[in-house]
Coordinates of C-alpha atoms and ligand atoms in Angstrom, one line a residue:
M875 CA -59.2 -32.2 -10.2
P876 CA -62.2 -34.4 -9.7
V877 CA -63.5 -34.3 -5.9
R878 CA -63.2 -37.9 -4.0
V879 CA -66.1 -38.8 -1.3
G880 CA -64.3 -41.0 0.8
K881 CA -63.5 -42.2 4.8
S882 CA -59.9 -41.4 5.1
V883 CA -58.8 -38.7 8.0
E884 CA -55.2 -39.0 6.8
E885 CA -56.4 -37.9 3.3
A886 CA -58.2 -34.9 4.3
V887 CA -55.5 -33.9 6.5
R888 CA -53.0 -34.5 3.9
W889 CA -54.9 -31.9 1.9
L890 CA -54.7 -29.6 4.9
R891 CA -51.4 -29.4 5.1
R892 CA -51.1 -28.8 1.7
S893 CA -53.2 -25.4 2.3
E894 CA -56.4 -27.1 0.3
P895 CA -59.9 -27.1 2.0
V896 CA -61.8 -29.7 2.8
A897 CA -64.7 -30.8 3.8
L898 CA -65.7 -32.3 7.1
P899 CA -68.4 -33.9 9.1
T900 CA -69.6 -32.2 12.0
E901 CA -72.8 -32.7 14.6
T902 CA -74.7 -29.7 13.2
V903 CA -73.4 -29.5 9.6
Y904 CA -70.9 -29.9 7.1
G905 CA -68.0 -27.8 7.2
L906 CA -65.3 -26.2 4.7
A907 CA -62.5 -26.9 6.8
A908 CA -58.8 -24.8 6.4
P909 CA -56.1 -24.7 9.1
L910 CA -55.9 -21.2 11.0
S911 CA -52.4 -21.0 10.5
S912 CA -52.8 -21.1 6.6
V913 CA -53.7 -17.5 5.4
A914 CA -53.7 -19.1 2.2
A915 CA -56.2 -21.8 2.6
I916 CA -58.5 -19.2 4.3
E917 CA -58.2 -17.5 1.5
K918 CA -59.3 -20.4 -0.7
V919 CA -62.1 -20.8 1.7
F920 CA -64.0 -17.9 1.0
S921 CA -63.0 -17.6 -2.9
L922 CA -65.0 -21.2 -2.9
K923 CA -68.1 -20.3 -1.1
Q924 CA -68.1 -17.2 -2.7
R925 CA -68.4 -15.3 0.4
P926 CA -67.7 -11.5 1.3
F927 CA -64.7 -11.3 3.5
Q928 CA -66.8 -9.2 6.1
N929 CA -68.3 -12.5 7.7
P930 CA -66.4 -14.0 10.0
L931 CA -65.2 -17.6 10.5
I932 CA -65.8 -19.9 13.1
V933 CA -62.5 -21.3 14.7
H934 CA -62.9 -25.3 16.1
V935 CA -61.0 -26.2 18.5
A936 CA -60.4 -29.6 20.3
D937 CA -61.1 -28.6 23.5
A938 CA -61.0 -26.1 26.3
A939 CA -57.0 -25.8 26.1
G940 CA -57.5 -25.0 22.2
L941 CA -60.0 -22.3 23.1
A942 CA -57.6 -20.1 25.6
S943 CA -55.0 -20.5 22.6
V944 CA -57.2 -18.4 20.7
A945 CA -59.9 -15.9 23.2
E946 CA -59.4 -14.7 26.4
V947 CA -62.1 -17.0 28.1
D948 CA -63.8 -15.5 31.2
A949 CA -66.0 -17.3 34.2
S950 CA -68.8 -17.2 31.8
A951 CA -67.4 -19.0 29.0
A952 CA -65.5 -21.9 31.3
A953 CA -68.7 -22.3 32.7
L954 CA -70.5 -22.9 29.4
V955 CA -67.7 -25.1 28.1
K956 CA -67.5 -27.0 31.2
R957 CA -71.6 -27.9 30.4
F958 CA -71.6 -28.1 26.6
W959 CA -68.4 -28.7 25.0
P960 CA -67.9 -30.7 23.2
G961 CA -70.9 -30.0 21.1
P962 CA -72.7 -27.5 19.1
L963 CA -72.2 -23.7 21.1
T964 CA -70.0 -21.3 19.3
L965 CA -69.3 -18.8 21.8
V966 CA -68.0 -15.3 20.5
L967 CA -65.2 -13.9 23.0
R968 CA -62.3 -11.6 22.3
K969 CA -59.7 -13.0 20.4
K970 CA -56.0 -13.0 20.9
A971 CA -53.4 -11.8 18.5
C972 CA -52.8 -15.6 16.7
V973 CA -56.2 -15.3 15.3
P974 CA -56.0 -14.0 11.5
N975 CA -57.9 -10.5 11.0
L976 CA -59.1 -12.6 7.7
V977 CA -60.8 -15.1 10.3
S978 CA -62.4 -12.0 12.3
A979 CA -63.4 -10.1 9.5
G980 CA -60.7 -7.5 11.1
Q981 CA -62.9 -7.4 14.2
P982 CA -61.7 -7.9 17.8
S983 CA -63.6 -10.5 18.4
V984 CA -63.6 -14.5 17.6
A985 CA -66.5 -17.5 17.1
V986 CA -65.0 -20.5 18.9
R987 CA -66.5 -24.0 18.8
C988 CA -65.5 -27.6 19.9
P989 CA -67.3 -30.3 17.4
C990 CA -68.2 -33.8 19.4
N991 CA -68.2 -35.5 15.6
T992 CA -65.8 -37.7 16.5
I993 CA -64.3 -37.9 12.9
F994 CA -63.7 -34.0 13.0
Q995 CA -62.1 -34.9 16.4
R996 CA -59.4 -37.5 14.7
V997 CA -58.9 -34.4 12.3
L998 CA -58.1 -31.7 14.4
S999 CA -55.7 -34.2 16.5
L1000 CA -53.9 -35.6 13.5
L1001 CA -53.4 -32.0 12.6
G1002 CA -52.3 -30.7 15.5
E1003 CA -53.8 -27.2 15.2
P1004 CA -57.6 -25.0 15.0
L1005 CA -59.7 -25.1 11.7
V1006 CA -61.8 -22.5 10.5
A1007 CA -64.8 -24.0 8.9
P1008 CA -68.0 -22.3 7.8
S1009 CA -70.6 -24.5 6.3
A1010 CA -70.0 -26.0 3.7
N1011 CA -72.3 -24.6 1.3
K1012 CA -72.0 -21.4 -1.5
F1013 CA -73.1 -18.2 -0.1
Q1014 CA -76.3 -18.3 0.5
H1015 CA -77.2 -21.9 -0.3
I1016 CA -78.6 -24.3 2.3
S1017 CA -76.3 -25.6 4.8
P1018 CA -75.5 -29.2 3.7
T1019 CA -76.1 -32.1 6.1
T1020 CA -75.1 -34.9 4.0
P1021 CA -71.8 -35.6 1.9
Q1022 CA -74.2 -36.0 -1.1
H1023 CA -75.4 -32.7 -0.4
V1024 CA -71.9 -31.1 -0.2
L1025 CA -71.1 -32.7 -3.9
E1026 CA -73.9 -31.2 -5.6
D1027 CA -73.5 -27.7 -4.1
M1028 CA -69.3 -27.5 -4.3
G1029 CA -68.1 -30.9 -5.8
E1030 CA -66.6 -29.3 -8.7
V1031 CA -64.1 -27.1 -6.6
L1032 CA -63.0 -29.5 -4.0
P1033 CA -59.8 -31.9 -3.9
Y1034 CA -62.1 -34.2 -0.9
I1035 CA -64.8 -34.5 0.7
L1036 CA -64.6 -36.4 4.4
D1037 CA -67.9 -38.7 4.5
G1038 CA -68.9 -39.1 8.1
G1039 CA -72.5 -39.6 7.2
P1040 CA -75.6 -37.5 7.7
C1041 CA -75.4 -35.1 10.3
Q1042 CA -76.5 -35.7 14.1
F1043 CA -78.3 -32.4 14.4
G1044 CA -78.3 -30.8 11.0
L1045 CA -78.9 -27.4 11.9
E1046 CA -75.8 -25.1 12.4
S1047 CA -74.5 -24.3 16.2
T1048 CA -75.8 -21.9 18.6
I1049 CA -74.2 -18.8 18.7
L1050 CA -73.6 -17.1 22.0
S1051 CA -71.9 -13.7 22.0
L1052 CA -69.9 -13.0 25.6
L1053 CA -68.8 -9.6 24.5
E1054 CA -70.9 -7.5 26.7
E1055 CA -69.8 -9.0 30.2
S1056 CA -73.5 -8.0 31.4
Q1057 CA -75.0 -9.0 28.5
P1058 CA -75.0 -12.1 26.7
T1059 CA -76.7 -12.0 23.8
L1060 CA -77.8 -14.9 21.4
L1061 CA -76.1 -14.6 18.0
R1062 CA -77.9 -17.8 16.4
P1063 CA -80.1 -20.3 18.0
G1064 CA -79.1 -23.5 17.4
P1065 CA -79.1 -27.2 19.0
I1066 CA -78.6 -26.0 22.5
S1067 CA -81.5 -23.7 23.9
Q1068 CA -81.9 -20.4 25.3
K1069 CA -83.0 -22.0 28.3
Q1070 CA -80.4 -24.2 28.3
L1071 CA -77.5 -21.6 28.1
E1072 CA -79.7 -18.9 30.9
E1073 CA -80.1 -21.8 33.0
V1074 CA -75.7 -22.4 33.3
L1075 CA -75.5 -18.6 33.3
M1076 CA -78.3 -17.8 35.8
C1077 CA -79.3 -14.8 33.9
P1078 CA -81.3 -13.8 30.3
I1079 CA -79.8 -13.8 27.6
R1080 CA -80.4 -11.5 25.1
T1081 CA -81.7 -12.5 21.6
L1082 CA -81.2 -10.8 18.3
Q1083 CA -84.4 -9.9 16.4
P1084 CA -83.9 -6.8 14.1
A1085 CA -83.0 -7.3 10.4
F1086 CA -79.5 -8.3 10.9
N1087 CA -76.8 -6.9 8.9
S1088 CA -78.5 -3.5 8.1
P1089 CA -76.9 -0.5 9.7
T1090 CA -78.6 -0.7 13.3
A1091 CA -76.9 -0.6 16.4
M1092 CA -76.9 -4.1 16.5
G1093 CA -75.1 -5.0 13.0
H1094 CA -71.7 -5.0 14.2
L1095 CA -72.4 -7.8 16.9
A1096 CA -73.2 -10.3 14.2
P1097 CA -71.6 -9.7 11.0
G1098 CA -72.6 -12.5 8.2
L1099 CA -76.2 -13.1 9.6
Y1100 CA -78.9 -12.0 6.5
K1101 CA -82.5 -11.6 7.6
K1102 CA -82.7 -13.7 4.1
H1103 CA -81.0 -16.5 4.1
Y1104 CA -80.5 -20.4 3.2
S1105 CA -84.0 -20.0 0.7
P1106 CA -84.5 -23.0 -1.5
Q1107 CA -85.6 -21.9 -5.7
T1108 CA -88.8 -22.8 -5.2
P1109 CA -90.7 -20.5 -3.3
L1110 CA -91.4 -21.6 0.2
Y1111 CA -94.4 -20.8 2.6
L1112 CA -94.6 -20.8 6.3
V1113 CA -97.7 -21.7 7.7
Q1114 CA -99.1 -22.2 11.3
N1115 CA -100.8 -25.5 11.0
L1116 CA -100.7 -27.2 8.0
E1117 CA -103.5 -29.4 8.7
H1118 CA -106.1 -26.6 9.4
F1119 CA -105.1 -24.2 7.1
V1120 CA -107.2 -22.7 5.2
P1121 CA -106.1 -20.6 2.2
D1122 CA -107.7 -17.3 1.0
A1123 CA -109.2 -17.0 -2.2
A1124 CA -105.8 -15.4 -3.6
L1125 CA -103.8 -18.5 -2.3
Q1126 CA -105.7 -21.2 -3.3
K1127 CA -104.9 -22.3 -6.3
T1128 CA -101.2 -22.3 -5.1
F1129 CA -101.9 -24.2 -2.2
I1130 CA -103.5 -27.1 -4.3
T1131 CA -101.4 -27.1 -7.5
A1132 CA -98.4 -29.1 -7.5
A1133 CA -97.5 -28.6 -3.9
A1134 CA -95.7 -30.1 -1.9
H1135 CA -97.1 -30.0 1.8
I1136 CA -94.3 -30.7 4.8
F1137 CA -95.5 -31.5 8.5
I1138 CA -93.3 -31.3 11.3
Y1139 CA -95.3 -34.2 12.7
P1140 CA -98.2 -36.9 11.2
P1141 CA -101.3 -35.7 10.5
A1142 CA -104.2 -37.2 12.5
R1143 CA -105.3 -39.0 8.7
P1144 CA -103.3 -40.8 5.8
L1145 CA -100.6 -38.6 4.4
R1146 CA -101.8 -37.8 0.7
P1147 CA -99.0 -38.0 -2.3
H1148 CA -97.9 -34.9 -2.0
E1149 CA -97.4 -34.6 1.9
F1150 CA -94.4 -35.1 3.6
V1151 CA -93.2 -35.6 7.6
L1152 CA -90.3 -34.6 9.1
S1153 CA -90.5 -36.7 11.9
S1154 CA -92.8 -39.6 12.0
K1155 CA -91.9 -40.3 15.7
R1156 CA -92.8 -37.0 17.1
S1157 CA -89.0 -36.1 17.9
L1158 CA -88.4 -32.4 17.6
S1159 CA -84.5 -33.4 17.4
E1160 CA -85.3 -35.9 14.5
A1161 CA -87.6 -33.1 12.6
A1162 CA -84.5 -30.6 12.9
A1163 CA -82.0 -33.1 11.5
N1164 CA -84.6 -33.9 8.6
L1165 CA -85.3 -30.3 7.8
F1166 CA -82.5 -29.1 5.5
G1167 CA -82.5 -32.1 3.9
Y1168 CA -86.3 -32.2 3.0
L1169 CA -85.7 -28.8 1.8
Q1170 CA -83.0 -29.6 -0.4
M1171 CA -85.2 -32.7 -1.7
L1172 CA -87.8 -31.1 -2.5
D1173 CA -86.1 -28.1 -4.1
R1174 CA -84.7 -30.6 -7.1
Q1175 CA -88.0 -32.1 -7.8
N1176 CA -90.9 -30.1 -9.7
W1177 CA -93.1 -28.8 -7.1
S1178 CA -94.5 -25.0 -8.1
S1179 CA -94.3 -24.2 -4.4
L1180 CA -93.5 -25.9 -1.0
W1181 CA -95.7 -25.1 2.2
I1182 CA -94.4 -25.9 5.8
E1183 CA -95.7 -25.4 9.3
M1184 CA -94.3 -23.4 12.2
P1185 CA -92.7 -26.2 14.5
P1186 CA -93.1 -25.6 18.1
S1187 CA -90.9 -22.9 19.7
Q1188 CA -89.4 -24.7 22.7
G1189 CA -85.9 -26.3 22.8
V1190 CA -84.6 -26.8 19.0
G1191 CA -88.0 -25.6 17.7
Q1192 CA -86.2 -21.8 18.2
A1193 CA -83.9 -22.4 15.7
M1194 CA -85.8 -24.2 13.2
R1195 CA -87.9 -21.2 13.4
D1196 CA -85.1 -19.0 12.9
R1197 CA -84.0 -20.6 9.7
L1198 CA -87.4 -21.1 8.2
S1199 CA -88.6 -17.5 8.9
R1200 CA -85.1 -16.2 7.3
A1201 CA -85.9 -19.1 4.3
A1202 CA -89.4 -18.5 3.5
H1203 CA -90.6 -16.4 0.5
F1204 CA -93.8 -15.8 2.2
N1205 CA -94.7 -16.0 6.0
I1206 CA -98.8 -15.9 6.7
T1207 CA -98.4 -17.1 9.8
Ligands
TXA1492 O1 -72.1 -25.3 13.1 C1 -71.9 -24.2 12.7 O2 -71.0 -23.8 13.3 C2 -71.1 -24.5 11.3 C3 -70.1 -25.9 11.3 C4 -69.6 -26.3 9.9 O3 -69.5 -25.8 12.3 N1 -70.3 -23.8 10.9 C5 -71.0 -22.8 10.3 O4 -70.4 -21.4 9.8 O5 -72.4 -22.6 10.5 P1 -71.1 -20.6 9.2 O6 -69.7 -19.5 8.4 O7 -71.7 -20.9 7.9 O8 -71.7 -19.0 10.0 C6 -70.9 -18.6 11.0 C7 -71.6 -17.4 11.5 C8 -70.8 -16.6 10.8 O9 -71.6 -15.7 9.6 C9 -71.1 -15.0 11.7 O10 -72.5 -14.2 11.3 C10 -71.2 -15.7 13.2 O11 -71.1 -17.3 12.6 N2 -69.7 -15.1 13.4 C11 -68.6 -16.0 13.0 N3 -67.5 -15.0 13.7 C12 -68.2 -14.4 14.6 C13 -67.5 -12.8 15.3 N4 -66.5 -12.9 15.7 N5 -68.8 -12.3 15.7 C14 -70.1 -12.4 16.0 N6 -70.6 -13.4 15.0 C15 -69.4 -14.6 14.4
MG1493 MG1 -73.4 -21.0 6.9

């Protein structure tokens, strides 16, 4: 079945109603969607992605009423929904019985978000029920931020990719667990920053730093979050500041031989042909939106290594640092 890339919401919904997963745009990354009521379609999502069943899926709802239909909503959740939905914030809450175990990986919780992408919202409204959607990439590949990325990674196994152009944020949603009432926990940093969440909750948020998915006490909190993730094929080096980086003798050859250098913002001198910039106008959100696209593009070219510098730590920089430290083969910051 040849994949079609198109702009028809109706066609996407036709496939979904036949229990066939399709790729849909969201404001974060492209998702591989299946109706919450179709166990057959949800099983296909796991098999198409080659994803282990112990990784739970995010349920995407149209609004706060959709949230209440799948999860227990407490006052903290209600306040966050009021402030940040629709938008790139996923909440982990106690689930209701209508959420299949396949979605929650057998846990009593469910992750829920309400995308602000208007095309995704039109699909939800025409379909009339929530959609589960992991990122539309094969297991442990880079999340897709354009229809072209989906086509290259999963094109041969999908019936339809709904084209919504490049994703606005380009990084996966922030995931916050509210399971322990007294201890909100940031499971995945994302476009909504820890500081923004703390301002609404008026309490500090715990962050997860240990080796995710190792059998630690924290392991059960974040199934499916891996310490190593999103790695390109080409060796990726993470350094503090590219413009002022001086490699030691052992690394010098690697640093200068057919290596691509990726700056967050332009250096104070003209760019050389092997140098790339994530945001020429010095906007951190533009840099975040371009990050995965640059990694994918450079990984397909013939560079012998990729070198990228650490983004600033404020705002969405925290999420960029998180993704880069998982993607990097060598962290020499
Ligand atoms: O931006 C996003 O969130 C994108 C778009 C498509 O919406 N989706 C996405 O899904 O990134 P995925 O499957 O690639 O990552 C979802 C992660 C899981 O790997 C898991 O770590 C976490 O969400 N998750 C889901 N359900 C959970 C639960 N009940 N408890 C803890 N973590 C959960
Ligand atoms: Mg993913």
